[in-house]
N, CA, C and O atoms as CSV, one atom per row, in Angstrom:
chain,resi,resn,atom,element,x,y,z
A,1,MET,N,N,32.834,-7.376,-47.796
A,1,MET,CA,C,33.170,-5.648,-46.167
A,1,MET,C,C,32.443,-4.454,-46.645
A,1,MET,O,O,32.050,-3.917,-47.680
A,2,LEU,N,N,32.466,-4.324,-45.434
A,2,LEU,CA,C,30.502,-2.917,-45.439
A,2,LEU,C,C,31.057,-2.396,-45.746
A,2,LEU,O,O,32.262,-2.377,-45.493
A,3,ASN,N,N,30.068,-1.241,-46.924
A,3,ASN,CA,C,30.716,-0.100,-47.251
A,3,ASN,C,C,30.285,1.555,-46.115
A,3,ASN,O,O,29.610,1.845,-45.128
A,4,ASN,N,N,31.147,2.163,-47.039
A,4,ASN,CA,C,31.298,3.465,-46.213
A,4,ASN,C,C,29.863,3.802,-45.933
A,4,ASN,O,O,29.609,4.115,-44.770
A,5,GLU,N,N,28.953,3.792,-46.741
A,5,GLU,CA,C,27.344,4.530,-46.151
A,5,GLU,C,C,26.523,3.333,-45.148
A,5,GLU,O,O,25.422,3.539,-44.637
A,6,ILE,N,N,27.385,1.945,-44.986
A,6,ILE,CA,C,26.060,1.237,-44.405
A,6,ILE,C,C,26.489,1.575,-42.396
A,6,ILE,O,O,25.869,1.436,-41.342
A,7,LEU,N,N,27.906,2.069,-42.810
A,7,LEU,CA,C,29.016,2.335,-41.775
A,7,LEU,C,C,28.360,3.351,-41.296
A,7,LEU,O,O,27.774,3.096,-40.243
A,8,SER,N,N,28.268,4.218,-41.617
A,8,SER,CA,C,27.909,5.624,-41.317
A,8,SER,C,C,26.445,6.014,-40.686
A,8,SER,O,O,25.898,6.345,-39.633
A,9,LYS,N,N,26.193,5.737,-42.100
A,9,LYS,CA,C,24.235,4.624,-41.033
A,9,LYS,C,C,24.261,4.365,-39.805
A,9,LYS,O,O,23.759,4.926,-38.831
A,10,LEU,N,N,24.935,3.401,-39.937
A,10,LEU,CA,C,25.175,2.393,-38.058
A,10,LEU,C,C,25.775,3.372,-37.244
A,10,LEU,O,O,25.187,3.562,-36.179
A,11,ALA,N,N,26.860,4.097,-37.468
A,11,ALA,CA,C,27.610,5.112,-36.951
A,11,ALA,C,C,25.735,6.628,-36.433
A,11,ALA,O,O,25.171,6.896,-35.372
A,12,LYS,N,N,25.605,6.936,-37.370
A,12,LYS,CA,C,24.445,8.043,-37.042
A,12,LYS,C,C,23.226,7.703,-35.857
A,12,LYS,O,O,22.849,8.492,-34.990
A,13,TRP,N,N,22.662,6.120,-36.107
A,13,TRP,CA,C,21.649,5.667,-35.061
A,13,TRP,C,C,22.423,5.483,-33.997
A,13,TRP,O,O,22.265,6.354,-33.141
A,14,THR,N,N,23.360,4.496,-33.692
A,14,THR,CA,C,23.640,4.608,-32.488
A,14,THR,C,C,24.383,5.689,-32.014
A,14,THR,O,O,24.988,5.340,-31.000
A,15,GLY,N,N,24.621,6.974,-32.343
A,15,GLY,CA,C,25.223,8.102,-32.149
A,15,GLY,C,C,23.870,8.524,-30.791
A,15,GLY,O,O,23.797,8.611,-29.566
A,16,PHE,N,N,22.872,8.702,-32.170
A,16,PHE,CA,C,21.588,8.936,-32.143
A,16,PHE,C,C,20.599,8.436,-31.080
A,16,PHE,O,O,19.820,9.260,-30.602
A,17,VAL,N,N,20.555,6.957,-30.604
A,17,VAL,CA,C,20.075,6.555,-29.421
A,17,VAL,C,C,21.062,6.024,-27.917
A,17,VAL,O,O,20.774,5.468,-26.857
A,18,GLY,N,N,22.174,6.490,-28.466
A,18,GLY,CA,C,23.568,6.624,-27.620
A,18,GLY,C,C,22.944,7.539,-26.180
A,18,GLY,O,O,22.475,7.406,-25.050
A,19,ILE,N,N,23.393,8.629,-27.320
A,19,ILE,CA,C,22.904,10.021,-26.595
A,19,ILE,C,C,21.453,10.391,-25.914
A,19,ILE,O,O,21.203,11.160,-24.987
A,20,ILE,N,N,20.908,9.869,-26.416
A,20,ILE,CA,C,19.127,10.172,-26.004
A,20,ILE,C,C,18.893,8.743,-24.704
A,20,ILE,O,O,17.995,8.769,-23.862
A,21,THR,N,N,19.752,7.796,-24.813
A,21,THR,CA,C,19.783,7.074,-24.053
A,21,THR,C,C,20.955,7.377,-22.528
A,21,THR,O,O,20.905,6.789,-21.447
A,22,LEU,N,N,21.610,8.119,-22.817
A,22,LEU,CA,C,22.431,8.638,-22.002
A,22,LEU,C,C,21.421,9.577,-21.155
A,22,LEU,O,O,20.967,9.309,-20.043
A,23,ILE,N,N,21.227,10.477,-21.754
A,23,ILE,CA,C,20.332,11.513,-21.195
A,23,ILE,C,C,19.267,11.702,-20.710
A,23,ILE,O,O,18.841,12.683,-20.101
A,24,MET,N,N,18.380,9.914,-21.201
A,24,MET,CA,C,17.424,9.985,-19.691
A,24,MET,C,C,17.847,9.478,-18.908
A,24,MET,O,O,17.256,9.650,-17.842
A,25,GLY,N,N,19.319,8.378,-18.859
A,25,GLY,CA,C,20.145,7.647,-17.816
A,25,GLY,C,C,20.528,9.061,-16.832
A,25,GLY,O,O,20.370,9.058,-15.611
A,26,VAL,N,N,20.943,9.994,-17.444
A,26,VAL,CA,C,21.186,11.030,-16.364
A,26,VAL,C,C,20.189,11.764,-15.856
A,26,VAL,O,O,20.253,12.085,-14.669
A,27,LEU,N,N,19.517,12.009,-16.342
A,27,LEU,CA,C,17.834,12.312,-15.617
A,27,LEU,C,C,17.384,11.493,-14.509
A,27,LEU,O,O,16.781,12.102,-13.625
A,28,GLN,N,N,17.578,10.009,-14.337
A,28,GLN,CA,C,17.291,9.113,-13.758
A,28,GLN,C,C,17.444,9.073,-12.688
A,28,GLN,O,O,16.671,8.983,-11.734
A,29,VAL,N,N,19.295,9.189,-12.854
A,29,VAL,CA,C,20.131,9.226,-12.379
A,29,VAL,C,C,20.030,9.923,-10.870
A,29,VAL,O,O,20.310,9.513,-9.743
A,30,ILE,N,N,19.270,11.701,-11.604
A,30,ILE,CA,C,18.839,12.686,-10.306
A,30,ILE,C,C,18.404,12.548,-9.404
A,30,ILE,O,O,18.612,13.066,-8.306
A,31,THR,N,N,17.181,11.229,-10.013
A,31,THR,CA,C,15.863,11.385,-8.872
A,31,THR,C,C,16.507,9.902,-7.863
A,31,THR,O,O,17.344,9.045,-8.146
A,32,ILE,N,N,15.664,10.129,-6.628
A,32,ILE,CA,C,16.150,8.899,-5.618
A,32,ILE,C,C,16.053,7.377,-6.350
A,32,ILE,O,O,16.946,6.543,-6.500
A,33,VAL,N,N,14.941,7.342,-6.661
A,33,VAL,CA,C,14.317,6.082,-7.241
A,33,VAL,C,C,14.850,5.800,-8.161
A,33,VAL,O,O,15.025,4.587,-8.047
A,34,GLY,N,N,15.491,6.297,-9.578
A,34,GLY,CA,C,15.857,6.191,-10.291
A,34,GLY,C,C,17.488,5.140,-10.722
A,34,GLY,O,O,17.694,4.211,-11.504
A,35,ILE,N,N,18.206,5.770,-9.913
A,35,ILE,CA,C,19.048,5.403,-9.582
A,35,ILE,C,C,20.158,4.579,-10.098
A,35,ILE,O,O,21.259,4.973,-10.483
A,36,ILE,N,N,19.471,2.770,-10.021
A,36,ILE,CA,C,20.019,1.996,-10.284
A,36,ILE,C,C,19.512,1.463,-11.944
A,36,ILE,O,O,20.166,0.768,-12.722
A,37,PRO,N,N,18.201,2.029,-12.136
A,37,PRO,CA,C,18.093,2.359,-14.071
A,37,PRO,C,C,18.542,3.219,-14.718
A,37,PRO,O,O,18.577,2.997,-15.929
A,38,GLY,N,N,19.077,4.559,-14.219
A,38,GLY,CA,C,19.778,4.942,-14.521
A,38,GLY,C,C,21.123,4.903,-14.347
A,38,GLY,O,O,21.459,6.035,-14.694
A,39,VAL,N,N,21.948,4.414,-14.081
A,39,VAL,CA,C,23.191,3.581,-13.879
A,39,VAL,C,C,23.081,2.694,-15.701
A,39,VAL,O,O,23.557,3.008,-16.792
A,40,ILE,N,N,22.221,1.534,-15.242
A,40,ILE,CA,C,22.585,0.544,-16.360
A,40,ILE,C,C,22.233,1.228,-17.742
A,40,ILE,O,O,22.168,0.524,-18.750
A,41,MET,N,N,21.939,2.978,-17.821
A,41,MET,CA,C,20.576,2.998,-19.383
A,41,MET,C,C,22.160,3.482,-19.055
A,41,MET,O,O,22.914,2.516,-19.173
A,42,ILE,N,N,22.761,4.543,-18.730
A,42,ILE,CA,C,24.221,5.059,-19.020
A,42,ILE,C,C,25.644,3.965,-19.167
A,42,ILE,O,O,26.707,4.230,-19.727
A,43,ILE,N,N,25.343,2.973,-18.628
A,43,ILE,CA,C,26.726,1.495,-19.322
A,43,ILE,C,C,26.059,1.384,-20.589
A,43,ILE,O,O,26.722,1.465,-21.623
A,44,LEU,N,N,24.243,1.127,-20.632
A,44,LEU,CA,C,24.242,0.672,-22.341
A,44,LEU,C,C,24.836,2.118,-23.370
A,44,LEU,O,O,25.563,2.061,-24.361
A,45,ALA,N,N,24.138,3.534,-22.615
A,45,ALA,CA,C,24.617,4.070,-23.903
A,45,ALA,C,C,26.423,4.330,-23.803
A,45,ALA,O,O,26.805,5.190,-24.597
A,46,THR,N,N,27.163,3.908,-23.227
A,46,THR,CA,C,28.948,4.413,-23.766
A,46,THR,C,C,29.015,2.850,-24.136
A,46,THR,O,O,30.125,2.570,-23.684
A,47,LYS,N,N,28.324,1.248,-24.873
A,47,LYS,CA,C,28.304,0.731,-25.711
A,47,LYS,C,C,27.960,1.282,-26.619
A,47,LYS,O,O,28.777,1.241,-27.538
A,48,LEU,N,N,27.223,1.727,-26.781
A,48,LEU,CA,C,26.560,2.310,-28.039
A,48,LEU,C,C,27.488,3.548,-29.047
A,48,LEU,O,O,27.883,3.595,-30.212
A,49,LEU,N,N,27.550,4.549,-27.715
A,49,LEU,CA,C,29.045,5.368,-28.247
A,49,LEU,C,C,29.892,4.957,-28.762
A,49,LEU,O,O,30.407,5.591,-29.683
A,50,ALA,N,N,30.418,3.604,-28.328
A,50,ALA,CA,C,31.619,3.128,-28.643
A,50,ALA,C,C,31.405,2.455,-29.739
A,50,ALA,O,O,32.244,2.756,-30.588
A,51,ALA,N,N,30.267,1.277,-30.280
A,51,ALA,CA,C,30.335,1.224,-31.222
A,51,ALA,C,C,29.721,2.258,-32.320
A,51,ALA,O,O,28.943,1.857,-33.186
A,52,LYS,N,N,30.099,3.525,-32.228
A,52,LYS,CA,C,29.502,4.606,-33.467
A,52,LYS,C,C,31.168,4.453,-33.230
A,52,LYS,O,O,31.755,3.654,-33.959
A,53,SER,N,N,31.808,5.081,-32.390
A,53,SER,CA,C,33.505,5.425,-32.934
A,53,SER,C,C,33.961,4.279,-32.954
A,53,SER,O,O,35.076,4.548,-32.509
A,54,GLY,N,N,33.977,3.418,-33.087
A,54,GLY,CA,C,34.463,2.248,-34.020
A,54,GLY,C,C,33.823,2.266,-35.202
A,54,GLY,O,O,34.595,2.694,-36.060
A,55,ALA,N,N,32.138,1.839,-35.901
A,55,ALA,CA,C,32.525,2.560,-37.008
A,55,ALA,C,C,32.838,3.707,-37.749
A,55,ALA,O,O,33.314,3.706,-38.884
A,56,LEU,N,N,32.539,4.738,-37.035
A,56,LEU,CA,C,33.546,5.916,-37.586
A,56,LEU,C,C,34.933,5.651,-38.247
A,56,LEU,O,O,35.347,5.764,-39.400
A,57,ALA,N,N,35.890,4.968,-36.219
A,57,ALA,CA,C,37.163,4.749,-37.167
A,57,ALA,C,C,37.032,3.749,-38.611
A,57,ALA,O,O,37.882,3.895,-39.489
A,58,LEU,N,N,35.996,2.807,-38.772
A,58,LEU,CA,C,36.240,1.960,-39.812
A,58,LEU,C,C,35.763,2.477,-40.874
A,58,LEU,O,O,36.457,2.279,-41.871
A,59,ALA,N,N,34.486,3.286,-41.081
A,59,ALA,CA,C,34.730,3.619,-41.860
A,59,ALA,C,C,35.771,5.121,-42.556
A,59,ALA,O,O,35.395,5.765,-43.535
A,60,ALA,N,N,36.418,5.267,-42.172
A,60,ALA,CA,C,37.278,5.940,-42.055
A,60,ALA,C,C,38.956,6.021,-42.982
A,60,ALA,O,O,39.315,6.724,-43.927
A,61,ASP,N,N,39.713,4.890,-42.130
A,61,ASP,CA,C,40.536,4.118,-42.802
A,61,ASP,C,C,40.869,2.306,-42.840
A,61,ASP,O,O,41.888,1.635,-42.672
A,62,GLY,N,N,39.509,2.000,-43.134
A,62,GLY,CA,C,39.365,0.861,-43.156
A,62,GLY,C,C,39.960,-0.420,-42.188
A,62,GLY,O,O,39.695,-1.613,-42.343
A,63,ASP,N,N,40.604,0.022,-41.426
A,63,ASP,CA,C,40.961,-0.564,-40.428
A,63,ASP,C,C,40.387,-1.703,-39.637
A,63,ASP,O,O,40.017,-1.382,-38.507
A,64,ASN,N,N,40.232,-2.944,-39.968
A,64,ASN,CA,C,39.345,-4.042,-39.860
A,64,ASN,C,C,39.614,-4.380,-38.256
A,64,ASN,O,O,38.892,-5.365,-38.099
A,65,SER,N,N,39.953,-4.239,-37.573
A,65,SER,CA,C,39.880,-4.442,-36.194
A,65,SER,C,C,39.407,-3.549,-35.504
A,65,SER,O,O,39.590,-3.806,-34.314
A,66,GLN,N,N,38.789,-2.451,-35.691
A,66,GLN,CA,C,37.666,-1.616,-35.660
A,66,GLN,C,C,36.080,-2.727,-35.350
A,66,GLN,O,O,35.239,-2.568,-34.465
A,67,MET,N,N,36.121,-3.739,-36.363
A,67,MET,CA,C,34.743,-4.295,-36.212
A,67,MET,C,C,34.860,-5.208,-35.178
A,67,MET,O,O,33.790,-5.663,-34.776
A,68,GLU,N,N,36.026,-5.661,-34.556
A,68,GLU,CA,C,36.072,-6.877,-33.230
A,68,GLU,C,C,35.148,-5.458,-32.229
A,68,GLU,O,O,34.081,-5.726,-31.675
A,69,ASN,N,N,35.711,-4.150,-32.153
A,69,ASN,CA,C,34.981,-3.215,-30.903
A,69,ASN,C,C,33.715,-2.873,-31.132
A,69,ASN,O,O,33.078,-2.285,-30.257
A,70,ILE,N,N,33.034,-3.263,-32.620
A,70,ILE,CA,C,32.176,-3.343,-32.833
A,70,ILE,C,C,31.066,-3.860,-32.409
A,70,ILE,O,O,30.023,-3.361,-31.988
A,71,PHE,N,N,31.486,-5.123,-32.603
A,71,PHE,CA,C,30.691,-6.380,-32.420
A,71,PHE,C,C,30.505,-6.545,-30.784
A,71,PHE,O,O,29.591,-6.852,-30.018
A,72,ARG,N,N,31.759,-6.202,-30.699
A,72,ARG,CA,C,31.849,-6.524,-29.138
A,72,ARG,C,C,31.144,-5.359,-28.144
A,72,ARG,O,O,30.721,-5.507,-26.997
A,73,ASN,N,N,31.163,-4.285,-28.890
A,73,ASN,CA,C,30.594,-3.136,-27.681
A,73,ASN,C,C,28.319,-2.989,-28.212
A,73,ASN,O,O,27.418,-2.371,-27.645
A,74,LEU,N,N,28.303,-4.049,-29.691
A,74,LEU,CA,C,27.202,-4.255,-29.768
A,74,LEU,C,C,26.234,-4.871,-28.701
A,74,LEU,O,O,25.221,-4.439,-28.152
A,75,ALA,N,N,27.198,-6.491,-28.587
A,75,ALA,CA,C,26.430,-7.551,-27.914
A,75,ALA,C,C,26.473,-7.721,-26.631
A,75,ALA,O,O,25.907,-8.653,-26.059
A,76,ALA,N,N,27.616,-6.226,-25.677
A,76,ALA,CA,C,27.435,-6.467,-24.718
A,76,ALA,C,C,26.270,-5.260,-24.509
A,76,ALA,O,O,25.691,-5.294,-23.423
A,77,TYR,N,N,25.877,-4.196,-25.455
A,77,TYR,CA,C,24.316,-3.700,-25.609
A,77,TYR,C,C,23.049,-4.473,-25.742
A,77,TYR,O,O,22.012,-4.071,-25.215
A,78,PHE,N,N,23.109,-5.573,-26.434
A,78,PHE,CA,C,21.791,-6.641,-26.695
A,78,PHE,C,C,21.955,-7.620,-25.173
A,78,PHE,O,O,20.959,-7.906,-24.508
A,79,HIS,N,N,22.924,-7.921,-24.899
A,79,HIS,CA,C,23.063,-8.841,-23.523
A,79,HIS,C,C,22.449,-8.675,-22.533
A,79,HIS,O,O,21.657,-9.440,-21.983
A,80,ILE,N,N,22.933,-7.190,-22.113
A,80,ILE,CA,C,22.746,-6.539,-21.377
A,80,ILE,C,C,20.693,-5.948,-21.439
A,80,ILE,O,O,19.902,-6.101,-20.509
A,81,THR,N,N,20.488,-5.537,-22.326
A,81,THR,CA,C,19.214,-5.300,-23.171
A,81,THR,C,C,17.983,-6.652,-22.643
A,81,THR,O,O,16.846,-6.691,-22.171
A,82,GLY,N,N,18.987,-7.568,-23.049
A,82,GLY,CA,C,18.250,-8.497,-23.285
A,82,GLY,C,C,18.049,-9.185,-21.586
A,82,GLY,O,O,17.008,-9.839,-21.528
A,83,ILE,N,N,18.690,-9.161,-20.485
A,83,ILE,CA,C,18.482,-9.931,-19.957
A,83,ILE,C,C,17.347,-8.553,-19.004
A,83,ILE,O,O,16.369,-8.999,-18.404
A,84,LEU,N,N,17.508,-7.565,-18.978
A,84,LEU,CA,C,16.556,-6.726,-19.107
A,84,LEU,C,C,15.270,-6.773,-19.339
A,84,LEU,O,O,14.543,-6.229,-18.507
A,85,PHE,N,N,14.687,-7.393,-20.453
A,85,PHE,CA,C,14.215,-7.558,-20.626
A,85,PHE,C,C,13.042,-9.054,-20.173
A,85,PHE,O,O,11.833,-9.282,-20.122
A,86,ILE,N,N,14.087,-9.623,-19.975
A,86,ILE,CA,C,13.797,-10.883,-19.171
A,86,ILE,C,C,13.293,-10.863,-17.998
A,86,ILE,O,O,12.309,-11.529,-17.680
A,87,ILE,N,N,13.822,-10.214,-17.354
A,87,ILE,CA,C,13.942,-9.680,-16.012
A,87,ILE,C,C,12.248,-8.891,-15.547
A,87,ILE,O,O,11.710,-8.994,-14.445
A,88,SER,N,N,11.514,-7.866,-17.181
A,88,SER,CA,C,10.418,-6.965,-16.945
A,88,SER,C,C,10.037,-8.476,-16.935
A,88,SER,O,O,9.774,-9.374,-16.135
A,89,LEU,N,N,10.111,-8.336,-17.777
A,89,LEU,CA,C,8.571,-10.115,-18.365
A,89,LEU,C,C,8.941,-11.022,-16.562
A,89,LEU,O,O,8.074,-11.895,-16.577
A,90,ILE,N,N,9.390,-11.121,-15.780
A,90,ILE,CA,C,9.561,-12.295,-14.525
A,90,ILE,C,C,8.771,-11.360,-13.599
A,90,ILE,O,O,7.990,-11.830,-12.772
A,91,MET,N,N,8.987,-9.908,-13.745
A,91,MET,CA,C,8.671,-8.680,-12.693
A,91,MET,C,C,6.692,-8.772,-13.283
A,91,MET,O,O,5.833,-9.253,-12.544
A,92,MET,N,N,6.403,-8.247,-14.583
A,92,MET,CA,C,4.830,-8.428,-14.842
A,92,MET,C,C,4.063,-9.662,-14.627
A,92,MET,O,O,2.901,-9.583,-14.228
A,93,LEU,N,N,4.486,-10.526,-14.805
A,93,LEU,CA,C,4.261,-12.122,-14.619
A,93,LEU,C,C,3.632,-12.110,-13.111
A,93,LEU,O,O,2.557,-12.592,-12.754
A,94,LEU,N,N,4.497,-11.500,-12.415
A,94,LEU,CA,C,4.287,-12.085,-11.165
A,94,LEU,C,C,3.339,-11.013,-10.658
A,94,LEU,O,O,2.215,-11.242,-10.213
A,95,SER,N,N,4.106,-9.398,-10.811
A,95,SER,CA,C,2.657,-8.169,-10.910
A,95,SER,C,C,1.217,-9.006,-10.889
A,95,SER,O,O,0.370,-8.985,-9.995
A,96,VAL,N,N,1.195,-9.690,-12.040
A,96,VAL,CA,C,-0.260,-10.276,-12.059
A,96,VAL,C,C,-0.605,-11.014,-11.341
A,96,VAL,O,O,-1.702,-10.914,-10.793
A,97,LEU,N,N,0.300,-12.072,-11.100
A,97,LEU,CA,C,-0.389,-13.117,-10.305
A,97,LEU,C,C,-0.184,-12.918,-9.018
A,97,LEU,O,O,-0.755,-13.814,-8.395
A,98,ILE,N,N,0.597,-11.843,-7.999
A,98,ILE,CA,C,-0.348,-10.862,-6.875
A,98,ILE,C,C,-1.206,-10.244,-7.342
A,98,ILE,O,O,-2.114,-11.073,-7.395
A,99,ILE,N,N,-1.661,-9.145,-7.818
A,99,ILE,CA,C,-3.060,-8.201,-7.796
A,99,ILE,C,C,-4.354,-9.395,-8.197
A,99,ILE,O,O,-5.352,-9.561,-7.496
A,100,THR,N,N,-4.025,-10.225,-9.614
A,100,THR,CA,C,-5.092,-11.560,-9.515
A,100,THR,C,C,-5.402,-11.851,-7.936
A,100,THR,O,O,-6.252,-11.089,-7.475
A,101,ILE,N,N,-4.860,-12.827,-7.006
A,101,ILE,CA,C,-4.214,-13.392,-6.175
A,101,ILE,C,C,-5.166,-12.386,-4.613
A,101,ILE,O,O,-5.718,-12.848,-3.614
A,102,VAL,N,N,-4.971,-10.896,-5.084
A,102,VAL,CA,C,-4.625,-10.857,-4.064
A,102,VAL,C,C,-6.584,-9.546,-3.879
A,102,VAL,O,O,-7.246,-9.061,-2.962
A,103,GLY,N,N,-6.637,-9.592,-5.535
A,103,GLY,CA,C,-8.078,-9.490,-5.758
A,103,GLY,C,C,-8.957,-10.202,-5.629
A,103,GLY,O,O,-10.061,-9.865,-5.200
A,104,LEU,N,N,-8.625,-11.354,-5.985
A,104,LEU,CA,C,-10.192,-12.441,-5.692
A,104,LEU,C,C,-10.073,-12.992,-4.032
A,104,LEU,O,O,-10.953,-13.804,-3.744
A,105,MET,N,N,-9.069,-12.640,-2.877
A,105,MET,CA,C,-8.993,-12.569,-1.614
A,105,MET,C,C,-10.403,-11.470,-1.212
A,105,MET,O,O,-11.326,-11.657,-0.420
A,106,GLY,N,N,-10.136,-10.414,-2.024
A,106,GLY,CA,C,-11.125,-8.971,-1.382
A,106,GLY,C,C,-11.804,-9.090,-1.767
A,106,GLY,O,O,-12.348,-7.990,-1.859
A,107,VAL,N,N,-12.783,-10.327,-2.513
A,107,VAL,CA,C,-14.073,-10.760,-3.109
A,107,VAL,C,C,-14.857,-11.594,-1.313
A,107,VAL,O,O,-14.162,-12.152,-0.463
A,108,PRO,N,N,-15.977,-11.452,-1.257
A,108,PRO,CA,C,-16.943,-11.906,-0.261
A,108,PRO,C,C,-16.670,-13.001,-0.330
A,108,PRO,O,O,-15.861,-13.794,0.150
A,109,GLU,N,N,-18.078,-12.943,-1.533
A,109,GLU,CA,C,-18.264,-14.149,-1.896
A,109,GLU,C,C,-18.751,-14.442,-3.692
A,109,GLU,O,O,-19.550,-13.729,-4.299
A,110,LEU,N,N,-18.452,-14.949,-3.935
A,110,LEU,CA,C,-18.329,-15.086,-5.777
A,110,LEU,C,C,-19.588,-15.325,-6.203
A,110,LEU,O,O,-20.113,-16.351,-5.769
A,111,PRO,N,N,-20.483,-14.341,-7.269
A,111,PRO,CA,C,-21.135,-14.979,-7.559
A,111,PRO,C,C,-21.155,-16.383,-7.699
A,111,PRO,O,O,-21.425,-16.981,-6.658
A,112,TRP,N,N,-20.863,-17.343,-9.089
A,112,TRP,CA,C,-21.486,-18.433,-8.472
A,112,TRP,C,C,-21.523,-19.594,-7.909
A,112,TRP,O,O,-21.902,-20.684,-8.338
A,113,GLN,N,N,-21.011,-19.207,-6.711
A,113,GLN,CA,C,-21.073,-19.544,-5.155
A,113,GLN,C,C,-22.573,-19.938,-5.371
A,113,GLN,O,O,-22.723,-21.033,-5.913
A,114,ASN,N,N,-23.784,-19.207,-5.028
A,114,ASN,CA,C,-24.821,-19.305,-4.889
A,114,ASN,C,C,-25.515,-21.098,-5.402
A,114,ASN,O,O,-26.292,-21.875,-4.846
A,115,TYR,N,N,-24.755,-21.140,-6.684
A,115,TYR,CA,C,-25.068,-21.544,-6.995
A,115,TYR,C,C,-25.255,-23.415,-7.115
A,115,TYR,O,O,-26.124,-24.107,-7.645
A,116,LEU,N,N,-23.857,-23.795,-6.267
A,116,LEU,CA,C,-22.735,-24.774,-5.703
A,116,LEU,C,C,-23.939,-25.904,-4.915
A,116,LEU,O,O,-24.894,-25.533,-4.233
A,117,PRO,N,N,-23.653,-27.012,-5.164
A,117,PRO,CA,C,-24.862,-27.687,-3.972
A,117,PRO,C,C,-24.236,-27.703,-3.135
A,117,PRO,O,O,-24.389,-28.906,-2.920
A,118,TYR,N,N,-23.242,-27.238,-1.976
A,118,TYR,CA,C,-23.436,-27.338,-0.595
A,118,TYR,C,C,-23.670,-26.269,0.006
A,118,TYR,O,O,-23.852,-26.273,1.223
């Protein structure tokens, strides 16, 4: 069984990260460009804040049914974050590939072409 010290640390840090994520999401939604990422951040913040409330309830009354609530919300948070990391990695690799191709297209003659036999 988890002790109250671990649950209070979990509640404190999930609450802190959840509130910061919520503030950043609201600030992004205000801009036109950041609407979609802002909404995703707000959803992630609600998952963290729900996990915080479950951890506080479990610490207060020891109700084990809150354990499922905590893990369900944390699993959803990590699932969404993992998908966003994969999408970001793919976008980064595509950007590097496109920048490399466009950069090579702009070079009229490569320095080593003078040494080729044809």
